[in-house]
Amino acid sequence: MKVLVVGETVNGEVQNITYELVSCAKKLGDYVTLIMSDADVSSIDGRVIKVNAGEPNPVYYKIVERVIELEKPDLIVFGNTSIGVDLSSQLSTNFPIATRVYNVKSSKNLKEVEVRSMAYGGKVVVVLKLRLPAIVVINAGSYDAGEGMGKASVEELELKYFDIDDVEFLRYIKPEVEDVDISKADVVVSVGRGIGDEANIELAEKLANLLDGVVAGSRPIVDQGWLPKTRQVGKSGKTVTGKLYIALGISGATEHTEGIKAKNVIAVNTDKSAPIFRISRFGAIADVTELLPVLIDKIREIREK
Amino acid sequence: MKVCVLLRLVPDLVEELEISENEVVPFQYIPNERDEHAIEEAIVLKEKLKDVTLDVVGIADPDSADEIDEGLGFAAAKGADKLYKVILNRQTFSRVEIAKALADFLNDRGYSLILTGVQAIDSFAGSLGGALARFLNLPYIGGAVELNLNEKLYVKKELEGGISAEYRLPLPAVVGVLSAERPLSFVPFTKLRQAMKRAEIEEVELEVPKISGVELVRYETPPEPDVLMLEGDVEEVADRIVEVLRDISVI
Ligand SMILES: Cc1cc2nc3c(=O)[nH]c(=O)nc-3n(C[C@H](O)[C@H](O)[C@H](O)COP(=O)(O)OP(=O)(O)OC[C@H]3O[C@@H](n4cnc5c(N)ncnc54)[C@H](O)[C@@H]3O)c2cc1C
Ligand SMILES: Nc1ncnc2c1ncn2[C@@H]1O[C@H](COP(=O)(O)O)[C@@H](O)[C@H]1O
């Protein structure tokens, strides 16, 4: 099987997902990686086609389309990222597509491929068969980036008479300046929609104080304005890497768990089938609004001793 | 300027799902959160620009057709001008098939801007926005968290890890909204009831074409997690968490 990896760069830097995709492609057969900027691609393993188009842009689906015509891959793999979804969805009118994929089964048969996808916020695994040539959109964290690193053999490709002016990239907008950097904190107390009420954020703050940690949250908490954007954990937020992550009333959607790389995770949730338990070392089925006051008192007692 | 937002119901994941090999049956449906954000952002645009008329198109399968009315009522209470209820003649997980059906409906209605949510929780075979844009031959951008109009459309798009970028595109266009630029506004019950009484919903039936290439093999329940459960009442759970915190030397 021949695989086309659609790599990603931001601000001239190859993104980690690119290596993960290469690692996936390697397991399936022959592969080539497409990079659409002037980034340094030397550590991508294998053949790299470089089209120096510029910063990430949804309209580059037209470039991918051209490269598909040239390379005739059986499978085209994208990352399940902001730009990966823009590009792949615009090509899905021409190719069968599976999204949120975490596993692609290699197949000798060049007619179809079987993939596994994690849908319904992580509560259901979907097994799909795609007729080739097809598109798969792969979740970050599904493959080992290290295996996609190596030595590149780069071919520059110039696309002449090519018009891509529909969507213009204007500028990057850097994250807001932050009071604390949750990605560097050792202990993170994180709240999700299960916290119920804005007033309950204070409970999380008390617990965080007692543990010398910081408060973070899931996207809905940030969307509602209960916590600043700099405190969001997940795909479009930050990745936490410390010693402990306490997830309070967080369901554990893959978009959230992508941002959890802490050594220990304790999850508290009323739903015993919440996907968050799958990435946790310790779990408790409890109402966080009942548990927190009790837990805070107990820890305070110990601290005061 | 005519703006259209798509609204759809999705399974409420806080409730149990019934999972069998060929079916996932939810206990109840709720409006797709990203679509609610798309409606909110359209209302923000309306406030910024004044001359915007907003159509909200509720999309349903034959067996959940009534449940969308409340969602449309919310949209009306927030300021939508016209409501449609599109009933798809058959269920499908393929977003490309849905996109084709919707493109046939949306084509030639004079919309300058079509907003969808990005990534519904139950999607696994495509993403609607980009496919819809291709069928309509319009530019597409997803991941939008802020929209501004000044002859062209300015979109703040979220990338990964807290980084965003600004893009400019001509109208008409299709945009996938991730979050509105402000929190969802609250609709009091009385206002919702008034809106639902007043609202006229135009019903349309749409045929969903078959586009082959993706076949469902089966649905599966994910494997049991490898987690140590701290069991007991609240007191006991708290004690056990304290023990864990000690073991990993946090306290
Ligand atoms: C492109 C894209 C990017 C995204 N990026 C991010 C991201 O960066 N970060 C992120 O977090 N999300 C992100 N999301 C959203 C993500 O898909 C989920 O919707 C989100 O993570 C859900 O947040 P939650 O767990 O707080 O809420 P919910 O999913 O609503 O879960 C609430 C949980 O609380 C439990 N609960 C309820 N009451 C209680 C109680 N009293 N005590 C204990 N438990 C209770 C429920 O059982 C449930 O499990 C993104 C989505 C998209 C489409
Ligand atoms: N029947 C449908 N199936 C899927 N998505 C739909 C449907 N109808 C409308 N949509 C829209 O598609 C958006 C994006 O979902 P996704 O399918 O994940 O790309 C949703 O937020 C809805 O606005």
Short mmCIF file of N, CA and C in Angstrom, two decimals, chain A residues 91-213:
data_model
loop_
_atom_site.label_atom_id
_atom_site.label_comp_id
_atom_site.label_asym_id
_atom_site.label_seq_id
_atom_site.Cartn_x
_atom_site.Cartn_y
_atom_site.Cartn_z
N LEU A 91 -11.60 17.37 0.90
CA LEU A 91 -11.28 16.34 -0.08
C LEU A 91 -12.23 15.15 0.01
N SER A 92 -13.09 15.17 1.04
CA SER A 92 -13.93 13.99 1.30
C SER A 92 -15.06 13.84 0.28
N THR A 93 -15.25 14.85 -0.57
CA THR A 93 -16.25 14.68 -1.62
C THR A 93 -15.73 13.77 -2.72
N ASN A 94 -14.43 13.50 -2.71
CA ASN A 94 -13.84 12.63 -3.73
C ASN A 94 -13.31 11.29 -3.23
N PHE A 95 -13.13 11.19 -1.90
CA PHE A 95 -12.57 9.94 -1.36
C PHE A 95 -13.36 9.52 -0.12
N PRO A 96 -13.54 8.22 0.08
CA PRO A 96 -14.13 7.75 1.34
C PRO A 96 -13.28 8.24 2.51
N ILE A 97 -13.90 8.58 3.63
CA ILE A 97 -13.14 9.19 4.73
C ILE A 97 -13.58 8.63 6.09
N ALA A 98 -12.60 8.46 6.99
CA ALA A 98 -12.88 8.12 8.38
C ALA A 98 -12.15 9.14 9.25
N THR A 99 -12.81 9.61 10.30
CA THR A 99 -12.19 10.60 11.18
C THR A 99 -12.05 10.02 12.59
N ARG A 100 -11.31 10.75 13.44
CA ARG A 100 -11.06 10.33 14.83
C ARG A 100 -10.47 8.93 14.90
N VAL A 101 -9.66 8.61 13.92
CA VAL A 101 -9.09 7.26 13.81
C VAL A 101 -7.90 7.13 14.77
N TYR A 102 -7.80 5.98 15.45
CA TYR A 102 -6.62 5.75 16.28
C TYR A 102 -5.88 4.50 15.87
N ASN A 103 -6.44 3.76 14.93
CA ASN A 103 -5.76 2.54 14.48
C ASN A 103 -6.12 2.22 13.03
N VAL A 104 -5.09 1.98 12.20
CA VAL A 104 -5.32 1.55 10.82
C VAL A 104 -4.69 0.18 10.67
N LYS A 105 -5.49 -0.78 10.24
CA LYS A 105 -4.99 -2.14 10.10
C LYS A 105 -4.34 -2.27 8.73
N SER A 106 -3.12 -2.76 8.69
CA SER A 106 -2.46 -2.85 7.39
C SER A 106 -3.16 -3.92 6.55
N SER A 107 -3.18 -3.70 5.26
CA SER A 107 -3.83 -4.70 4.41
C SER A 107 -3.04 -4.89 3.14
N LYS A 108 -2.91 -6.12 2.73
CA LYS A 108 -2.19 -6.42 1.49
C LYS A 108 -3.12 -6.12 0.32
N ASN A 109 -4.39 -6.31 0.61
CA ASN A 109 -5.42 -6.11 -0.40
C ASN A 109 -5.57 -4.61 -0.67
N LEU A 110 -5.39 -4.21 -1.88
CA LEU A 110 -5.42 -2.77 -2.18
C LEU A 110 -6.82 -2.28 -2.53
N LYS A 111 -7.80 -3.04 -2.09
CA LYS A 111 -9.18 -2.62 -2.37
C LYS A 111 -9.77 -1.88 -1.20
N GLU A 112 -9.44 -2.34 0.04
CA GLU A 112 -10.04 -1.69 1.20
C GLU A 112 -9.12 -1.76 2.41
N VAL A 113 -9.45 -0.95 3.42
CA VAL A 113 -8.66 -0.92 4.64
C VAL A 113 -9.62 -0.83 5.82
N GLU A 114 -9.21 -1.44 6.97
CA GLU A 114 -10.07 -1.38 8.15
C GLU A 114 -9.47 -0.41 9.17
N VAL A 115 -10.30 0.47 9.71
CA VAL A 115 -9.81 1.44 10.69
C VAL A 115 -10.69 1.43 11.93
N ARG A 116 -10.11 1.89 13.04
CA ARG A 116 -10.86 2.03 14.29
C ARG A 116 -10.89 3.49 14.70
N SER A 117 -12.08 3.91 15.08
CA SER A 117 -12.28 5.32 15.37
C SER A 117 -12.91 5.44 16.75
N MET A 118 -12.55 6.53 17.46
CA MET A 118 -13.07 6.72 18.82
C MET A 118 -14.07 7.87 18.79
N ALA A 119 -15.35 7.52 18.84
CA ALA A 119 -16.37 8.57 18.71
C ALA A 119 -17.19 8.68 19.99
N TYR A 120 -18.22 9.47 19.95
CA TYR A 120 -19.11 9.69 21.10
C TYR A 120 -18.30 10.04 22.36
N GLY A 121 -17.44 11.03 22.23
CA GLY A 121 -16.66 11.51 23.37
C GLY A 121 -15.82 10.44 24.02
N GLY A 122 -15.49 9.39 23.28
CA GLY A 122 -14.67 8.32 23.82
C GLY A 122 -15.48 7.16 24.38
N LYS A 123 -16.79 7.16 24.15
CA LYS A 123 -17.63 6.10 24.71
C LYS A 123 -17.90 4.95 23.75
N VAL A 124 -17.58 5.14 22.49
CA VAL A 124 -17.85 4.09 21.50
C VAL A 124 -16.66 3.94 20.55
N VAL A 125 -16.29 2.69 20.30
CA VAL A 125 -15.29 2.41 19.27
C VAL A 125 -16.05 2.04 18.01
N VAL A 126 -15.68 2.65 16.89
CA VAL A 126 -16.35 2.34 15.63
C VAL A 126 -15.35 1.68 14.70
N VAL A 127 -15.70 0.51 14.18
CA VAL A 127 -14.84 -0.17 13.21
C VAL A 127 -15.43 0.08 11.83
N LEU A 128 -14.60 0.60 10.93
CA LEU A 128 -15.07 0.95 9.59
C LEU A 128 -14.21 0.30 8.53
N LYS A 129 -14.82 0.05 7.36
CA LYS A 129 -14.05 -0.39 6.20
C LYS A 129 -14.14 0.70 5.15
N LEU A 130 -12.99 1.09 4.60
CA LEU A 130 -12.97 2.13 3.58
C LEU A 130 -12.49 1.54 2.26
N ARG A 131 -13.18 1.90 1.19
CA ARG A 131 -12.71 1.49 -0.14
C ARG A 131 -11.53 2.39 -0.53
N LEU A 132 -10.47 1.82 -1.01
CA LEU A 132 -9.29 2.60 -1.40
C LEU A 132 -9.41 3.11 -2.84
N PRO A 133 -8.82 4.27 -3.13
CA PRO A 133 -8.08 5.17 -2.25
C PRO A 133 -9.01 5.92 -1.29
N ALA A 134 -8.49 6.11 -0.06
CA ALA A 134 -9.32 6.70 0.98
C ALA A 134 -8.51 7.67 1.85
N ILE A 135 -9.26 8.40 2.68
CA ILE A 135 -8.64 9.35 3.61
C ILE A 135 -8.87 8.88 5.04
N VAL A 136 -7.83 8.91 5.87
CA VAL A 136 -8.05 8.72 7.31
C VAL A 136 -7.48 9.91 8.07
N VAL A 137 -8.21 10.32 9.09
CA VAL A 137 -7.82 11.48 9.90
C VAL A 137 -7.51 10.95 11.29
N ILE A 138 -6.25 11.06 11.70
CA ILE A 138 -5.75 10.32 12.87
C ILE A 138 -5.60 11.21 14.11
N ASN A 139 -6.10 10.71 15.22
CA ASN A 139 -6.00 11.44 16.49
C ASN A 139 -4.55 11.55 16.95
N ALA A 140 -4.19 12.71 17.49
CA ALA A 140 -2.86 12.88 18.07
C ALA A 140 -2.70 11.89 19.21
N GLY A 141 -1.51 11.36 19.39
CA GLY A 141 -1.25 10.44 20.48
C GLY A 141 -1.50 8.98 20.13
N SER A 142 -1.92 8.69 18.91
CA SER A 142 -2.22 7.31 18.54
C SER A 142 -0.98 6.54 18.12
N TYR A 143 0.02 7.24 17.59
CA TYR A 143 1.23 6.57 17.14
C TYR A 143 2.46 7.26 17.75
N ASP A 144 3.55 6.50 17.84
CA ASP A 144 4.77 6.99 18.46
C ASP A 144 5.55 7.91 17.52
N ALA A 145 5.63 9.19 17.90
CA ALA A 145 6.30 10.17 17.04
C ALA A 145 7.75 9.78 16.77
N GLY A 146 8.41 9.19 17.77
CA GLY A 146 9.82 8.84 17.64
C GLY A 146 10.09 7.99 16.41
N GLU A 147 9.15 7.09 16.11
CA GLU A 147 9.34 6.19 14.97
C GLU A 147 9.21 6.89 13.62
N GLY A 148 8.68 8.10 13.66
CA GLY A 148 8.54 8.85 12.41
C GLY A 148 9.71 9.77 12.14
N MET A 149 10.65 9.80 13.11
CA MET A 149 11.81 10.67 12.94
C MET A 149 12.95 9.90 12.33
N GLY A 150 13.74 10.60 11.54
CA GLY A 150 14.88 9.94 10.90
C GLY A 150 15.52 10.91 9.93
N LYS A 151 15.82 10.41 8.75
CA LYS A 151 16.50 11.25 7.77
C LYS A 151 15.59 11.44 6.56
N ALA A 152 15.46 12.69 6.15
CA ALA A 152 14.57 12.99 5.03
C ALA A 152 15.32 13.01 3.72
N SER A 153 14.64 12.57 2.66
CA SER A 153 15.17 12.86 1.33
C SER A 153 14.14 13.78 0.67
N VAL A 154 14.57 15.02 0.48
CA VAL A 154 13.62 16.09 0.14
C VAL A 154 13.57 16.36 -1.36
N GLU A 155 12.36 16.46 -1.87
CA GLU A 155 12.17 16.89 -3.27
C GLU A 155 11.33 18.16 -3.25
N GLU A 156 11.84 19.23 -3.85
CA GLU A 156 11.04 20.45 -3.91
C GLU A 156 10.10 20.34 -5.11
N LEU A 157 8.88 20.76 -4.90
CA LEU A 157 7.91 20.70 -6.01
C LEU A 157 7.34 22.10 -6.21
N GLU A 158 7.41 22.56 -7.46
CA GLU A 158 6.84 23.88 -7.76
C GLU A 158 5.54 23.66 -8.51
N LEU A 159 4.50 24.27 -8.04
CA LEU A 159 3.23 24.13 -8.75
C LEU A 159 3.00 25.40 -9.55
N LYS A 160 3.07 25.27 -10.85
CA LYS A 160 2.96 26.46 -11.71
C LYS A 160 1.50 26.77 -12.01
N TYR A 161 1.24 28.01 -12.32
CA TYR A 161 -0.10 28.47 -12.70
C TYR A 161 -1.14 27.97 -11.70
N PHE A 162 -0.81 28.12 -10.47
CA PHE A 162 -1.68 27.55 -9.46
C PHE A 162 -2.32 28.66 -8.66
N ASP A 163 -3.64 28.65 -8.65
CA ASP A 163 -4.29 29.78 -8.00
C ASP A 163 -4.88 29.34 -6.66
N ILE A 164 -4.33 29.90 -5.58
CA ILE A 164 -4.89 29.64 -4.25
C ILE A 164 -4.98 30.96 -3.51
N ASP A 165 -5.99 31.73 -3.85
CA ASP A 165 -6.09 33.03 -3.20
C ASP A 165 -7.40 33.22 -2.45
N ASP A 166 -8.22 32.18 -2.41
CA ASP A 166 -9.52 32.30 -1.74
C ASP A 166 -9.39 32.70 -0.28
N VAL A 167 -8.53 31.96 0.43
CA VAL A 167 -8.40 32.20 1.86
C VAL A 167 -6.98 32.70 2.11
N GLU A 168 -6.87 33.87 2.73
CA GLU A 168 -5.55 34.43 2.99
C GLU A 168 -5.18 34.29 4.45
N PHE A 169 -3.96 33.82 4.68
CA PHE A 169 -3.42 33.82 6.03
C PHE A 169 -2.95 35.24 6.34
N LEU A 170 -3.33 35.78 7.50
CA LEU A 170 -2.89 37.14 7.83
C LEU A 170 -1.78 37.14 8.89
N ARG A 171 -2.04 36.47 10.01
CA ARG A 171 -1.01 36.50 11.08
C ARG A 171 -1.33 35.46 12.15
N TYR A 172 -0.30 35.12 12.89
CA TYR A 172 -0.50 34.28 14.07
C TYR A 172 -0.93 35.15 15.23
N ILE A 173 -1.75 34.59 16.09
CA ILE A 173 -2.13 35.30 17.31
C ILE A 173 -1.61 34.44 18.46
N LYS A 174 -0.64 34.98 19.18
CA LYS A 174 -0.02 34.22 20.27
C LYS A 174 -0.99 34.11 21.44
N PRO A 175 -0.82 33.11 22.26
CA PRO A 175 -1.69 32.97 23.42
C PRO A 175 -1.60 34.19 24.33
N GLU A 176 -2.67 34.43 25.08
CA GLU A 176 -2.66 35.54 26.02
C GLU A 176 -1.50 35.37 27.01
N VAL A 177 -1.07 36.49 27.56
CA VAL A 177 -0.04 36.41 28.60
C VAL A 177 -0.71 35.77 29.82
N GLU A 178 0.02 34.90 30.48
CA GLU A 178 -0.65 34.14 31.52
C GLU A 178 -0.14 34.48 32.91
N ASP A 179 -1.05 34.29 33.88
CA ASP A 179 -0.66 34.48 35.27
C ASP A 179 0.16 33.27 35.74
N VAL A 180 -0.34 32.08 35.44
CA VAL A 180 0.45 30.87 35.75
C VAL A 180 0.49 30.00 34.51
N ASP A 181 1.55 29.21 34.39
CA ASP A 181 1.69 28.31 33.26
C ASP A 181 1.32 26.90 33.73
N ILE A 182 0.10 26.46 33.40
CA ILE A 182 -0.36 25.16 33.91
C ILE A 182 0.47 24.00 33.35
N SER A 183 1.13 24.23 32.20
CA SER A 183 1.90 23.13 31.62
C SER A 183 3.16 22.85 32.44
N LYS A 184 3.54 23.81 33.28
CA LYS A 184 4.77 23.60 34.07
C LYS A 184 4.46 23.24 35.53
N ALA A 185 3.17 23.27 35.90
CA ALA A 185 2.81 23.02 37.31
C ALA A 185 2.94 21.54 37.64
N ASP A 186 3.33 21.26 38.87
CA ASP A 186 3.49 19.88 39.29
C ASP A 186 2.14 19.25 39.66
N VAL A 187 1.27 20.07 40.24
CA VAL A 187 -0.06 19.59 40.63
C VAL A 187 -1.12 20.46 39.96
N VAL A 188 -2.02 19.83 39.22
CA VAL A 188 -3.08 20.58 38.55
C VAL A 188 -4.44 20.04 38.99
N VAL A 189 -5.26 20.92 39.53
CA VAL A 189 -6.63 20.56 39.91
C VAL A 189 -7.53 21.09 38.81
N SER A 190 -8.19 20.18 38.08
CA SER A 190 -8.88 20.60 36.87
C SER A 190 -10.38 20.34 36.97
N VAL A 191 -11.17 21.32 36.56
CA VAL A 191 -12.62 21.18 36.67
C VAL A 191 -13.28 21.12 35.31
N GLY A 192 -14.35 20.32 35.24
CA GLY A 192 -15.15 20.22 34.02
C GLY A 192 -16.57 20.62 34.32
N ARG A 193 -17.43 20.37 33.36
CA ARG A 193 -18.82 20.81 33.48
C ARG A 193 -19.51 20.23 34.71
N GLY A 194 -18.99 19.09 35.19
CA GLY A 194 -19.57 18.46 36.37
C GLY A 194 -19.45 19.29 37.64
N ILE A 195 -18.68 20.34 37.61
CA ILE A 195 -18.54 21.22 38.78
C ILE A 195 -19.85 22.01 38.99
N GLY A 196 -20.64 22.06 37.94
CA GLY A 196 -22.02 22.54 38.07
C GLY A 196 -22.22 24.03 38.07
N ASP A 197 -21.45 24.74 38.88
CA ASP A 197 -21.75 26.15 39.09
C ASP A 197 -20.45 26.93 39.20
N GLU A 198 -20.45 28.14 38.70
CA GLU A 198 -19.24 28.96 38.75
C GLU A 198 -18.72 29.12 40.19
N ALA A 199 -19.66 29.22 41.12
CA ALA A 199 -19.27 29.43 42.52
C ALA A 199 -18.40 28.27 43.05
N ASN A 200 -18.58 27.08 42.47
CA ASN A 200 -17.83 25.91 42.95
C ASN A 200 -16.36 25.90 42.52
N ILE A 201 -16.01 26.79 41.59
CA ILE A 201 -14.60 26.88 41.17
C ILE A 201 -13.74 27.19 42.40
N GLU A 202 -14.34 27.94 43.33
CA GLU A 202 -13.62 28.30 44.55
C GLU A 202 -13.15 27.05 45.32
N LEU A 203 -13.97 26.01 45.30
CA LEU A 203 -13.58 24.76 45.98
C LEU A 203 -12.31 24.20 45.36
N ALA A 204 -12.28 24.22 44.02
CA ALA A 204 -11.10 23.71 43.32
C ALA A 204 -9.88 24.56 43.68
N GLU A 205 -10.10 25.87 43.79
CA GLU A 205 -9.00 26.77 44.14
C GLU A 205 -8.45 26.46 45.54
N LYS A 206 -9.38 26.20 46.46
CA LYS A 206 -8.95 25.85 47.82
C LYS A 206 -8.11 24.58 47.81
N LEU A 207 -8.59 23.58 47.09
CA LEU A 207 -7.85 22.32 47.03
C LEU A 207 -6.48 22.54 46.40
N ALA A 208 -6.45 23.29 45.32
CA ALA A 208 -5.18 23.56 44.63
C ALA A 208 -4.20 24.27 45.57
N ASN A 209 -4.70 25.24 46.34
CA ASN A 209 -3.84 25.96 47.28
C ASN A 209 -3.21 25.03 48.29
N LEU A 210 -4.04 24.12 48.82
CA LEU A 210 -3.56 23.19 49.83
C LEU A 210 -2.50 22.24 49.27
N LEU A 211 -2.57 21.98 47.97
CA LEU A 211 -1.63 21.04 47.35
C LEU A 211 -0.50 21.77 46.61
N ASP A 212 -0.39 23.08 46.81
CA ASP A 212 0.58 23.90 46.09
C ASP A 212 0.44 23.72 44.58
N GLY A 213 -0.78 23.62 44.15
CA GLY A 213 -1.01 23.40 42.72
C GLY A 213 -1.76 24.57 42.09
#
